[in-house]
Amino acid sequence: MRRSRLPVLVLLAASLAGCNTWYNDVPSPDNLLAQVPWFDHMIASRAVWPYSRLGIPRNTPPGTVPVTGGEVDWSAEWAVANTATADAQANPTDGIPTARGDTLYHTFCGVCHGVAGAGDGPVGPKVAAPSLLTPRAVGYTDGYLYSIVRYGRGIMGKYGDKITRQDDRWQVVNYVRQLQAGAAQPAGGQ
Ligand code: HEC
């Protein structure tokens, strides 16, 4: 009888001791850092810079090509209004606008170009943002619209660093096309 109770008592004592430590002796969560000895000196440990060395295997092996990313950069010729490479960009989507394009347009473009693209967003008149519904804007190639999103033009800043995914930029292009198509409907039409 005595021997069989001993482990139970030991367990009980141990668990009570545990409760005591964590629920009574730890005054506040702010002090928990000091309670975990291997944790509180991590902050003073040496920083590791895994990408500081060249020659670790993130380089593309010779003779291979990346299948994602690696978009060509035509910012230099875009900056001098040479639109050849821009215009040559083929829209890789089916051209049908998605909710994603809608969201991105209203996040990044509508403030100047307006909810429907008429150039009447709250900031539009202050920076003379043009309407995107003019024959000129309709006449731009998809690649041109993609490039203006990626690199900006004149006083319109670039959005390539905010809309970083290529497919997202194409969705913005598709959404602008939808606004243009909607504006082309005869007045009073559905
Ligand atoms: C801060 C205001 C502002 C924002 C935000 C903005 N634009 Fe612009 N946008 C302009 C201005 C100003 C111009 C005229 C630039 C110039 O004179 O070259 C312009 C020009 C354009 C043009 C060319 C219109 C034409 O008739 O030549 C297109 C297309 C365009 N923007 C699309 C967009 C898209 C798509 C977005 C969102 C990714 C966007 N803009 C965000 C201010 C803005």
Short mmCIF file of C-alpha atoms and ligand atoms in Angstrom, two decimals, residues 104-105 107-113 123-124 127-138 140 144-145 148-150 152-159 163 169 172-173 176 180, ligand 1:
data_model
loop_
_atom_site.label_atom_id
_atom_site.label_comp_id
_atom_site.label_asym_id
_atom_site.label_seq_id
_atom_site.Cartn_x
_atom_site.Cartn_y
_atom_site.Cartn_z
CA LEU A 104 -5.33 46.52 -57.39
CA TYR A 105 -6.70 49.28 -59.62
CA THR A 107 -5.84 50.43 -54.39
CA PHE A 108 -3.15 52.03 -56.56
CA CYS A 109 -4.68 53.87 -59.49
CA GLY A 110 -8.18 55.09 -58.63
CA VAL A 111 -6.94 57.78 -56.28
CA CYS A 112 -5.70 59.70 -59.34
CA HIS A 113 -7.39 58.17 -62.36
CA VAL A 123 -5.80 63.47 -56.24
CA GLY A 124 -6.33 63.44 -60.02
CA VAL A 127 -1.42 66.17 -60.57
CA ALA A 128 -3.34 66.52 -63.85
CA ALA A 129 -3.88 62.78 -64.10
CA PRO A 130 -5.36 62.08 -67.50
CA SER A 131 -8.49 60.09 -68.18
CA LEU A 132 -7.79 56.50 -69.14
CA LEU A 133 -10.87 56.47 -71.36
CA THR A 134 -9.55 58.75 -74.13
CA PRO A 135 -8.90 57.40 -77.64
CA ARG A 136 -5.19 57.87 -76.92
CA ALA A 137 -5.30 55.62 -73.86
CA VAL A 138 -7.54 53.11 -75.62
CA TYR A 140 -2.07 52.04 -76.28
CA TYR A 144 2.45 49.88 -73.07
CA LEU A 145 -0.09 49.87 -70.22
CA ILE A 148 3.47 52.41 -67.45
CA VAL A 149 2.32 50.39 -64.42
CA ARG A 150 5.77 48.89 -64.03
CA GLY A 152 5.59 55.03 -64.42
CA ARG A 153 5.83 57.94 -66.82
CA GLY A 154 6.49 61.64 -66.30
CA ILE A 155 5.16 62.65 -62.92
CA MET A 156 3.29 59.36 -62.52
CA GLY A 157 5.51 57.25 -60.28
CA LYS A 158 6.29 53.62 -60.90
CA TYR A 159 4.10 50.91 -59.43
CA ILE A 163 2.57 45.62 -57.71
CA ARG A 169 0.26 44.00 -63.35
CA VAL A 172 -4.44 45.90 -63.75
CA VAL A 173 -4.09 46.22 -67.54
CA VAL A 176 -8.22 49.31 -67.36
CA GLN A 180 -12.45 51.51 -71.37
C1 HEC B 1 -0.40 60.01 -58.08
C2 HEC B 1 -1.39 59.98 -59.16
C3 HEC B 1 -1.38 58.78 -60.08
C4 HEC B 1 -1.54 57.46 -59.75
C5 HEC B 1 -1.76 56.88 -58.36
C6 HEC B 1 -1.50 56.72 -60.98
N1 HEC B 1 -1.32 57.57 -62.03
FE1 HEC B 1 -1.33 57.05 -64.00
N2 HEC B 1 -0.88 58.96 -64.47
C7 HEC B 1 -0.75 60.01 -63.60
C8 HEC B 1 -0.29 61.17 -64.31
C9 HEC B 1 -0.03 62.53 -63.71
C10 HEC B 1 -0.13 60.78 -65.65
C11 HEC B 1 0.39 61.61 -66.82
C12 HEC B 1 1.88 61.30 -66.89
C13 HEC B 1 2.57 62.00 -68.04
O1 HEC B 1 2.26 63.15 -68.27
O2 HEC B 1 3.42 61.37 -68.70
C14 HEC B 1 -0.54 59.39 -65.73
C15 HEC B 1 -0.60 58.65 -66.90
C16 HEC B 1 -1.14 57.39 -67.00
C17 HEC B 1 -1.44 56.71 -68.25
C18 HEC B 1 -1.22 57.27 -69.65
C19 HEC B 1 -2.49 58.01 -70.05
C20 HEC B 1 -2.35 58.71 -71.38
O3 HEC B 1 -3.38 59.13 -71.93
O4 HEC B 1 -1.21 58.85 -71.89
C21 HEC B 1 -1.92 55.48 -67.93
C22 HEC B 1 -2.35 54.39 -68.89
C23 HEC B 1 -1.93 55.40 -66.48
N3 HEC B 1 -1.45 56.58 -65.97
C24 HEC B 1 -2.34 54.29 -65.76
C25 HEC B 1 -2.22 54.19 -64.38
C26 HEC B 1 -2.45 52.97 -63.66
C27 HEC B 1 -2.88 51.65 -64.27
C28 HEC B 1 -2.22 53.26 -62.34
C29 HEC B 1 -2.23 52.30 -61.16
C30 HEC B 1 -1.21 51.27 -61.19
C31 HEC B 1 -1.87 54.66 -62.25
N4 HEC B 1 -1.86 55.18 -63.50
C32 HEC B 1 -1.63 55.34 -61.07
C33 HEC B 1 -1.00 59.99 -62.25
C34 HEC B 1 -1.22 58.82 -61.51
#
